[in-house]
Amino acid sequence: MKVRYAFMLVAGMLMGGALSSQTLTITQVDTSSLLFTQTVRAYFYVDNLPGGKVLTAADITAQESPDGASWRLLPVRSLRRGVNREEGISFLLVLDASGSMWDALDGTPTEDPDRMRITHAKRAIREFLPLLSERDRVGLAVFNRTYRMIQPIVDDPALVLEKLDAIERPSREQAYTELYRSMEEALTSFEEEGRRRVLVVLSDGENFPVDPEKSPATPGTAVDLAHRYGITCYVIHFGTEKDRLIGDLASETGGRVFDARNALELASVYTAIQEQVLQEYAVAYYAAMFPGERRYVRIALKGSGTSDEQYYYAGTVLGSASSGVPWYALVLMLLAIGVWAFFLLFKLEKETTRAGLQLLFGAPGMGTRMFALAGTKTVIGGDATADITITGNPSLRPQAATIYYDPDRGQYTIQGDAELTVNNQPVTSKKLEPGDVINISGTVVVFDAPDEEKRKKKG
């Protein structure tokens, strides 16, 4: 009963100030599929949907921008709620182990373990770990003057439980609170690519480095690292002192700050964080192709004016936060480069008797097939109204692109209003050459033409 009461109390703190308005918050941008499928997945949650409404893909829009000013509307591939429950969450729990954590809740020194803040913090983690599902993963780190990973992220919470008892009181030389630098180290060591990643930091005070004048760590650096690696930061204040900047750090990464004033509230904060993450939506959309490494994404509810923006780095598409890249990522990268080079250098120019489109990547389960081009106008789309119908891709519009043929010149030209690329370059209209690789909202085809038309083009 106490836990239920505390959970309701924490939920009230979580929602405080938001009851009167609807808000949408992007919590993580996952770029692990960007290189191979041009797909980005953005996680978000919405407060105060009317009548318990469950969103569908038709309720939202996804946009990207190279500069945060000019935006391009992008095709939404899918929207799912409960994906974190199905795929699991990776938690990294970071615990303040500075000297003040061995004080009582009111900040007074004590030698009674039952009164110490560290005891309450360990107890809260012990109560949280059994609530994880078999798909979840969890790790544990501590910090004072230095940051130390005492249990790398694993799928067995029992290993974390064993390491809790190994946390010891620091010496006087170690009894500092390198909060910002420790968060930076936690973010850069957080692997788990392609999963929902949550960093939970518990601290009882302010950032207190050994040498404040020489400490290079800042909250801004931690925010940028969180965006670069796709990690949400949650912060728990547990003590009489609060860091005045850490709240902005959490909110700018899509997370929140909790104030736990006693052991009962602390016990429910971890559960409140877990419940919020489980209620998130995950939208997958086809990313734009902008120059530069940083991209901005905006997710909005149609017709409500409710939206949120966050940035990510396209340069981390192979994306491990660790110092090395996994061997399989290198193999996949080399394979992708090989396929790209094949398209670029050889352009699939094999003998053919008719102009057509060869389907390379469509809906799951669709094999490679050839679509013939007939007449002077061929409409490509996702339903029966098109001349060439390619089913199975919900983002492919009914009339997504049109290919026009000029018989006098032997020239084919493609035009489209949807997200259209030819040879990896965004276009709205382009004269086609045999071997051109065309991506229409994620459906990939290759254009080919017969020898006669090739000779006309050369002549």
Coordinates of C-alpha atoms in Angstrom, one line a residue:
M1 CA 0.0 0.0 0.0
K2 CA 2.9 2.4 0.8
V3 CA 4.5 1.7 -2.5
R4 CA 1.3 2.3 -4.4
Y5 CA 0.8 5.6 -2.5
A6 CA 4.3 6.6 -3.2
F7 CA 4.0 5.8 -6.9
M8 CA 0.9 8.0 -7.1
L9 CA 2.8 10.8 -5.3
V10 CA 5.7 10.5 -7.7
A11 CA 3.3 10.4 -10.7
G12 CA 1.8 13.6 -9.4
M13 CA 5.2 15.2 -9.3
L14 CA 6.0 13.9 -12.8
M15 CA 2.8 15.4 -14.2
G16 CA 2.8 18.6 -12.1
G17 CA 2.1 21.6 -14.3
A18 CA 1.2 19.5 -17.3
L19 CA -2.4 18.6 -16.4
S20 CA -3.8 21.7 -18.1
S21 CA -2.1 21.1 -21.5
Q22 CA -1.1 18.4 -24.0
T23 CA 2.6 17.9 -24.4
L24 CA 4.8 15.7 -26.7
T25 CA 8.4 14.9 -25.8
I26 CA 10.9 13.2 -28.0
T27 CA 13.0 11.0 -25.8
Q28 CA 15.5 9.2 -28.1
V29 CA 16.5 9.2 -31.8
D30 CA 17.9 5.9 -32.9
T31 CA 20.0 6.0 -36.1
S32 CA 21.2 2.3 -36.0
S33 CA 19.2 1.5 -39.3
L34 CA 20.0 4.8 -41.1
L35 CA 22.9 3.5 -43.1
F36 CA 21.3 0.4 -44.5
T37 CA 17.6 1.3 -44.8
Q38 CA 17.6 5.2 -44.6
T39 CA 15.3 4.8 -41.6
V40 CA 15.3 6.7 -38.3
R41 CA 13.3 5.7 -35.3
A42 CA 12.2 8.4 -32.8
Y43 CA 10.8 7.6 -29.4
F44 CA 8.3 10.0 -27.8
Y45 CA 5.6 10.2 -25.2
V46 CA 2.4 12.3 -25.1
D47 CA 0.8 13.6 -21.9
N48 CA -2.9 14.2 -21.6
L49 CA -4.3 12.6 -24.7
P50 CA -8.1 13.0 -24.6
G51 CA -10.1 10.0 -23.6
G52 CA -7.2 7.6 -23.5
K53 CA -6.7 7.9 -27.2
V54 CA -4.1 5.7 -28.8
L55 CA -2.2 7.3 -31.7
T56 CA -1.9 5.9 -35.2
A57 CA 0.5 6.8 -38.0
A58 CA -2.2 9.0 -39.4
D59 CA -2.2 11.2 -36.3
I60 CA 1.4 12.4 -36.5
T61 CA 3.9 14.0 -38.9
A62 CA 7.7 13.7 -39.0
Q63 CA 9.9 16.4 -40.4
E64 CA 13.7 16.9 -40.6
S65 CA 15.8 20.0 -41.0
P66 CA 19.5 20.6 -41.7
D67 CA 19.5 23.8 -39.6
G68 CA 16.4 23.9 -37.4
A69 CA 14.8 26.5 -39.6
S70 CA 13.7 25.0 -42.9
W71 CA 11.8 21.7 -42.6
R72 CA 11.0 18.9 -44.9
L73 CA 7.9 16.6 -44.4
L74 CA 8.9 13.0 -44.5
P75 CA 7.0 9.7 -45.1
V76 CA 6.2 7.9 -41.9
R77 CA 6.9 4.2 -42.2
S78 CA 5.3 3.0 -38.9
L79 CA 4.1 4.0 -35.5
R80 CA 4.1 1.6 -32.6
R81 CA 3.1 1.8 -29.0
G82 CA 4.5 -0.7 -26.5
V83 CA 7.6 -1.4 -28.6
N84 CA 9.8 -1.0 -25.5
R85 CA 7.8 -3.7 -23.8
E86 CA 8.3 -6.0 -26.7
E87 CA 12.0 -5.3 -27.5
G88 CA 13.2 -4.4 -24.0
I89 CA 15.0 -1.4 -22.4
S90 CA 18.6 -1.0 -21.5
F91 CA 19.1 0.8 -18.2
L92 CA 22.4 2.1 -16.9
L93 CA 22.0 3.0 -13.2
V94 CA 24.6 5.5 -12.0
L95 CA 24.8 6.0 -8.2
D96 CA 26.5 8.8 -6.3
A97 CA 29.1 7.3 -4.0
S98 CA 30.6 10.6 -2.6
G99 CA 31.1 11.0 1.1
S100 CA 27.8 12.8 1.7
M101 CA 25.9 9.7 0.7
W102 CA 27.0 8.1 4.0
D103 CA 25.2 10.9 5.9
A104 CA 21.6 10.8 7.1
L105 CA 18.6 12.1 4.9
D106 CA 18.7 15.4 6.7
G107 CA 22.4 15.8 5.9
T108 CA 23.7 15.1 9.4
P109 CA 26.6 12.7 9.9
T110 CA 25.7 9.2 11.1
E111 CA 27.3 5.9 11.7
D112 CA 23.9 4.1 11.6
P113 CA 23.7 2.3 8.2
D114 CA 19.9 2.3 8.3
R115 CA 19.9 6.1 8.3
M116 CA 22.4 6.6 5.5
R117 CA 21.4 7.8 2.1
I118 CA 23.4 5.1 0.4
T119 CA 21.4 2.4 2.2
H120 CA 18.1 3.9 1.0
A121 CA 19.5 4.2 -2.6
K122 CA 20.7 0.5 -2.6
R123 CA 17.3 -0.6 -1.3
A124 CA 15.5 1.3 -4.0
I125 CA 17.6 -0.4 -6.7
R126 CA 17.0 -3.8 -5.1
E127 CA 13.3 -3.2 -5.2
F128 CA 13.4 -2.0 -8.8
L129 CA 15.5 -4.8 -10.4
P130 CA 12.9 -7.6 -10.0
L131 CA 10.4 -5.5 -12.0
L132 CA 12.6 -5.7 -15.1
S133 CA 11.3 -8.0 -17.8
E134 CA 13.4 -10.8 -19.4
R135 CA 13.9 -8.5 -22.4
D136 CA 15.4 -5.7 -20.3
R137 CA 19.1 -5.2 -19.7
V138 CA 20.7 -3.3 -16.8
G139 CA 24.1 -2.1 -15.6
L140 CA 25.5 -0.3 -12.6
A141 CA 28.1 2.4 -12.1
V142 CA 29.2 4.6 -9.3
F143 CA 31.0 7.9 -9.1
N144 CA 32.7 10.3 -6.6
R145 CA 36.0 11.7 -7.6
T146 CA 36.2 9.1 -10.4
Y147 CA 33.6 7.2 -12.4
R148 CA 33.6 3.4 -12.2
M149 CA 31.5 0.9 -14.0
I150 CA 31.1 -1.9 -11.5
Q151 CA 28.7 -4.0 -13.6
P152 CA 28.5 -3.6 -17.4
I153 CA 25.0 -3.9 -18.9
V154 CA 23.8 -7.5 -18.8
D155 CA 20.5 -9.4 -19.1
D156 CA 20.8 -10.9 -15.6
P157 CA 19.8 -8.4 -12.8
A158 CA 21.2 -10.8 -10.2
L159 CA 24.7 -9.7 -11.2
V160 CA 23.8 -6.1 -10.4
L161 CA 22.4 -7.2 -7.1
E162 CA 25.7 -8.9 -6.2
K163 CA 27.7 -5.7 -7.0
L164 CA 25.6 -3.4 -4.9
D165 CA 27.1 -4.8 -1.7
A166 CA 30.6 -4.0 -3.1
I167 CA 30.0 -0.3 -3.0
E168 CA 32.1 1.1 -0.2
R169 CA 32.6 4.4 1.6
P170 CA 35.2 6.5 -0.2
S171 CA 38.4 7.8 1.3
R172 CA 38.7 11.5 2.1
E173 CA 40.7 12.0 -1.2
Q174 CA 37.8 10.4 -3.2
A175 CA 34.9 12.1 -1.5
Y176 CA 34.1 14.6 -4.2
T177 CA 31.2 14.7 -6.6
E178 CA 32.3 14.8 -10.2
L179 CA 28.7 14.8 -11.4
Y180 CA 29.1 16.3 -14.9
R181 CA 32.3 14.4 -15.8
S182 CA 30.8 11.1 -14.6
M183 CA 27.7 11.7 -16.8
E184 CA 30.0 12.2 -19.8
E185 CA 31.8 9.0 -19.1
A186 CA 28.5 7.1 -18.6
L187 CA 27.2 8.3 -21.9
T188 CA 30.4 7.5 -23.9
S189 CA 30.6 4.0 -22.3
F190 CA 26.9 3.2 -22.9
E191 CA 26.8 0.7 -25.7
E192 CA 23.5 -1.2 -26.5
E193 CA 23.2 0.1 -30.0
G194 CA 19.7 -0.2 -31.6
R195 CA 17.9 -0.5 -28.3
R196 CA 15.9 2.0 -26.1
R197 CA 18.7 3.4 -23.8
V198 CA 18.0 5.0 -20.5
L199 CA 20.6 6.5 -18.1
V200 CA 19.4 7.1 -14.5
V201 CA 21.6 9.1 -12.3
L202 CA 21.0 9.5 -8.5
S203 CA 22.9 12.2 -6.7
D204 CA 22.5 13.9 -3.3
G205 CA 24.2 17.1 -4.2
E206 CA 25.8 19.5 -6.6
N207 CA 28.7 19.1 -9.0
F208 CA 31.7 19.3 -6.7
P209 CA 34.9 18.6 -8.7
V210 CA 38.4 18.4 -7.2
D211 CA 39.4 21.6 -9.1
P212 CA 36.4 23.6 -10.3
E213 CA 38.6 26.1 -12.2
K214 CA 40.2 23.3 -14.3
S215 CA 37.3 21.0 -14.6
P216 CA 36.4 20.8 -18.4
A217 CA 33.1 18.9 -17.9
T218 CA 29.9 20.9 -18.5
P219 CA 26.2 20.0 -18.7
G220 CA 26.2 21.2 -22.3
T221 CA 28.8 18.6 -23.3
A222 CA 26.7 15.8 -21.7
V223 CA 23.6 17.0 -23.5
D224 CA 25.5 16.8 -26.8
L225 CA 26.8 13.4 -26.1
A226 CA 23.3 12.2 -25.2
H227 CA 22.0 13.4 -28.6
R228 CA 25.0 11.9 -30.4
Y229 CA 24.6 8.5 -29.0
G230 CA 20.8 8.5 -28.6
I231 CA 20.4 8.2 -24.8
T232 CA 17.8 9.7 -22.4
C233 CA 19.0 11.0 -19.1
Y234 CA 16.9 10.9 -15.9
V235 CA 18.1 12.5 -12.8
I236 CA 17.1 11.8 -9.2
H237 CA 17.7 14.4 -6.5
F238 CA 18.0 12.7 -3.2
G239 CA 19.2 15.0 -0.5
T240 CA 19.2 18.6 0.8
E241 CA 21.3 20.0 -2.0
K242 CA 20.4 20.2 -5.7
D243 CA 22.5 20.9 -8.7
R244 CA 20.9 23.9 -10.4
L245 CA 21.9 22.9 -14.0
I246 CA 21.3 19.2 -14.0
G247 CA 17.5 19.7 -14.5
D248 CA 18.0 21.4 -17.9
L249 CA 20.4 18.6 -18.9
A250 CA 17.8 16.0 -18.3
S251 CA 14.9 17.8 -20.0
E252 CA 17.1 18.6 -23.1
T253 CA 17.7 14.9 -23.6
G254 CA 14.0 14.0 -23.3
G255 CA 14.3 13.0 -19.7
R256 CA 13.0 14.4 -16.4
V257 CA 14.2 15.3 -12.9
F258 CA 12.7 13.8 -9.8
D259 CA 13.0 15.1 -6.2
A260 CA 12.9 12.3 -3.7
R261 CA 12.6 13.7 -0.2
N262 CA 12.5 10.5 1.6
A263 CA 13.1 6.7 1.2
L264 CA 9.4 6.0 0.3
E265 CA 9.4 8.5 -2.6
L266 CA 12.8 7.2 -3.8
A267 CA 11.6 3.6 -3.9
S268 CA 9.0 4.6 -6.5
V269 CA 11.0 6.9 -8.7
Y270 CA 12.7 4.1 -10.6
T271 CA 9.4 2.4 -11.2
A272 CA 7.9 5.7 -12.4
I273 CA 10.7 6.1 -14.9
Q274 CA 10.2 2.6 -16.2
E275 CA 6.5 3.1 -16.6
Q276 CA 6.9 6.3 -18.6
V277 CA 9.4 4.6 -21.0
L278 CA 7.0 1.7 -21.4
Q279 CA 4.2 4.0 -22.5
E280 CA 6.3 5.6 -25.3
Y281 CA 5.6 5.5 -29.0
A282 CA 8.2 4.7 -31.6
V283 CA 7.8 6.3 -35.0
A284 CA 10.0 5.0 -37.9
Y285 CA 10.3 7.3 -40.9
Y286 CA 12.5 7.7 -44.0
A287 CA 15.2 10.2 -43.2
A288 CA 16.0 13.2 -45.4
M289 CA 19.4 13.4 -47.1
F290 CA 20.9 16.7 -46.0
P291 CA 24.6 17.7 -46.1
G292 CA 26.3 17.9 -42.7
E293 CA 26.4 15.7 -39.7
R294 CA 23.8 17.2 -37.5
R295 CA 20.1 16.8 -38.3
Y296 CA 17.0 18.1 -36.5
V297 CA 13.8 16.1 -36.2
R298 CA 10.3 17.4 -35.4
I299 CA 7.4 15.1 -34.4
A300 CA 4.0 16.7 -34.3
L301 CA 0.4 15.8 -33.6
K302 CA -1.8 16.7 -36.5
G303 CA -4.2 19.5 -35.9
S304 CA -3.2 20.2 -32.3
G305 CA -0.1 22.4 -32.5
T306 CA 1.7 20.0 -30.2
S307 CA 5.2 19.1 -31.3
D308 CA 8.8 18.6 -30.1
E309 CA 12.2 18.9 -31.7
Q310 CA 15.5 17.2 -31.1
Y311 CA 18.7 16.9 -33.0
Y312 CA 20.8 13.8 -33.8
Y313 CA 24.0 13.1 -35.6
A314 CA 23.9 11.2 -38.9
G315 CA 27.6 10.5 -38.6
T316 CA 27.0 8.0 -35.9
V317 CA 25.0 5.6 -38.1
L318 CA 27.4 2.7 -37.3
G319 CA 27.0 4.0 -33.9
S320 CA 28.7 2.5 -31.0
A321 CA 29.5 4.8 -28.1
S322 CA 32.4 2.6 -27.4
S323 CA 35.9 3.3 -28.6
G324 CA 35.8 0.4 -31.1
V325 CA 33.4 -0.6 -33.9
P326 CA 32.1 -4.2 -33.7
W327 CA 33.5 -6.5 -36.4
Y328 CA 30.0 -7.3 -37.8
A329 CA 29.4 -3.5 -38.3
L330 CA 32.5 -3.3 -40.3
V331 CA 31.5 -6.3 -42.4
L332 CA 28.1 -4.8 -43.0
M333 CA 29.6 -1.5 -43.9
L334 CA 32.0 -3.1 -46.4
L335 CA 29.1 -5.1 -47.9
A336 CA 27.1 -1.9 -48.3
I337 CA 30.0 -0.1 -49.9
G338 CA 30.5 -3.1 -52.3
V339 CA 26.8 -2.9 -53.3
W340 CA 27.0 0.8 -53.8
A341 CA 30.2 0.5 -55.8
F342 CA 28.6 -2.2 -58.0
F343 CA 25.6 0.2 -58.7
L344 CA 27.9 3.1 -59.3
L345 CA 30.5 1.5 -61.6
F346 CA 28.6 -1.2 -63.4
K347 CA 25.0 0.3 -63.0
L348 CA 23.4 -3.1 -63.7
E349 CA 23.8 -2.6 -67.5
K350 CA 23.0 -6.1 -68.6
E351 CA 21.2 -6.9 -71.9
T352 CA 17.5 -6.4 -71.9
T353 CA 14.8 -6.2 -74.6
R354 CA 12.4 -3.8 -72.9
A355 CA 12.6 -0.8 -70.7
G356 CA 11.6 -1.6 -67.2
L357 CA 12.2 -1.3 -63.5
Q358 CA 13.8 -4.1 -61.5
L359 CA 12.5 -4.2 -57.9
L360 CA 15.4 -4.7 -55.4
F361 CA 14.0 -3.8 -52.0
G362 CA 10.2 -3.7 -51.3
A363 CA 8.0 -5.0 -48.6
P364 CA 9.2 -7.9 -46.5
G365 CA 8.9 -11.2 -48.4
M366 CA 8.8 -9.6 -51.8
G367 CA 11.4 -11.0 -54.1
T368 CA 13.2 -9.4 -57.0
R369 CA 11.0 -8.8 -60.0
M370 CA 10.8 -6.8 -63.2
F371 CA 8.1 -4.3 -64.2
A372 CA 7.9 -3.4 -67.9
L373 CA 7.5 0.3 -68.9
A374 CA 4.9 0.7 -71.6
G375 CA 3.6 3.8 -73.3
T376 CA 4.6 7.4 -72.8
K377 CA 3.5 7.7 -69.2
T378 CA 3.8 5.1 -66.4
V379 CA 2.5 5.9 -62.9
I380 CA 4.2 4.0 -60.0
G381 CA 2.3 3.8 -56.7
G382 CA 1.0 1.7 -53.8
D383 CA -2.5 0.9 -55.0
A384 CA -4.5 -0.4 -58.0
T385 CA -4.9 3.1 -59.5
A386 CA -1.2 3.1 -60.5
D387 CA 0.1 1.6 -63.7
I388 CA 2.8 -0.2 -61.7
T389 CA 1.5 -1.2 -58.3
I390 CA 4.0 -2.1 -55.6
T391 CA 2.2 -3.2 -52.4
G392 CA 3.4 -3.7 -48.9
N393 CA 5.0 -0.3 -48.2
P394 CA 2.5 1.9 -46.3
S395 CA 4.6 5.0 -47.0
L396 CA 4.3 4.5 -50.8
R397 CA 1.6 6.9 -52.0
P398 CA -1.1 5.8 -54.5
Q399 CA 0.7 7.8 -57.2
A400 CA 4.1 8.3 -55.8
A401 CA 6.1 8.8 -59.0
T402 CA 5.6 9.0 -62.8
I403 CA 8.0 8.0 -65.6
Y404 CA 7.6 9.8 -68.9
Y405 CA 8.9 8.5 -72.2
D406 CA 10.0 10.7 -75.2
P407 CA 10.1 8.3 -78.2
D408 CA 11.8 10.8 -80.5
R409 CA 14.8 11.0 -78.1
G410 CA 14.5 7.6 -76.5
Q411 CA 14.6 9.4 -73.2
Y412 CA 12.9 8.4 -69.9
T413 CA 12.3 11.0 -67.2
I414 CA 11.1 10.3 -63.6
Q415 CA 9.1 12.9 -61.6
G416 CA 7.7 12.6 -58.1
D417 CA 6.2 14.5 -55.3
A418 CA 7.0 11.9 -52.6
E419 CA 10.4 11.4 -51.1
L420 CA 12.3 10.4 -54.2
T421 CA 16.1 9.8 -54.7
V422 CA 18.0 8.7 -57.7
N423 CA 21.5 7.3 -57.1
N424 CA 21.2 8.5 -53.5
Q425 CA 20.4 12.1 -54.5
P426 CA 17.1 13.8 -53.7
V427 CA 15.2 14.8 -56.9
T428 CA 11.8 15.9 -58.1
S429 CA 12.6 15.3 -61.8
K430 CA 15.5 13.5 -63.5
K431 CA 16.4 12.1 -66.9
L432 CA 17.1 8.4 -66.3
E433 CA 20.0 6.3 -67.5
P434 CA 20.2 2.5 -67.5
G435 CA 21.4 1.4 -64.1
D436 CA 20.0 4.3 -62.1
V437 CA 19.0 3.3 -58.6
I438 CA 15.6 4.8 -57.6
N439 CA 14.3 5.0 -54.0
I440 CA 10.6 5.9 -53.7
S441 CA 9.7 6.2 -50.1
G442 CA 11.8 3.2 -49.2
T443 CA 10.9 1.0 -52.2
V444 CA 14.1 0.6 -54.3
V445 CA 14.0 -0.2 -58.0
V446 CA 16.7 -0.1 -60.8
F447 CA 15.9 1.4 -64.2
D448 CA 17.1 -0.4 -67.4
A449 CA 16.5 0.2 -71.1
P450 CA 17.0 -1.9 -74.3
D451 CA 20.1 -1.5 -76.5
E452 CA 18.2 0.4 -79.2
E453 CA 17.3 3.2 -76.7
K454 CA 20.8 3.2 -75.3
R455 CA 22.1 3.8 -78.9
K456 CA 19.6 6.7 -79.3
K457 CA 20.9 8.3 -76.2
K458 CA 24.5 8.0 -77.3
G459 CA 23.6 9.3 -80.8

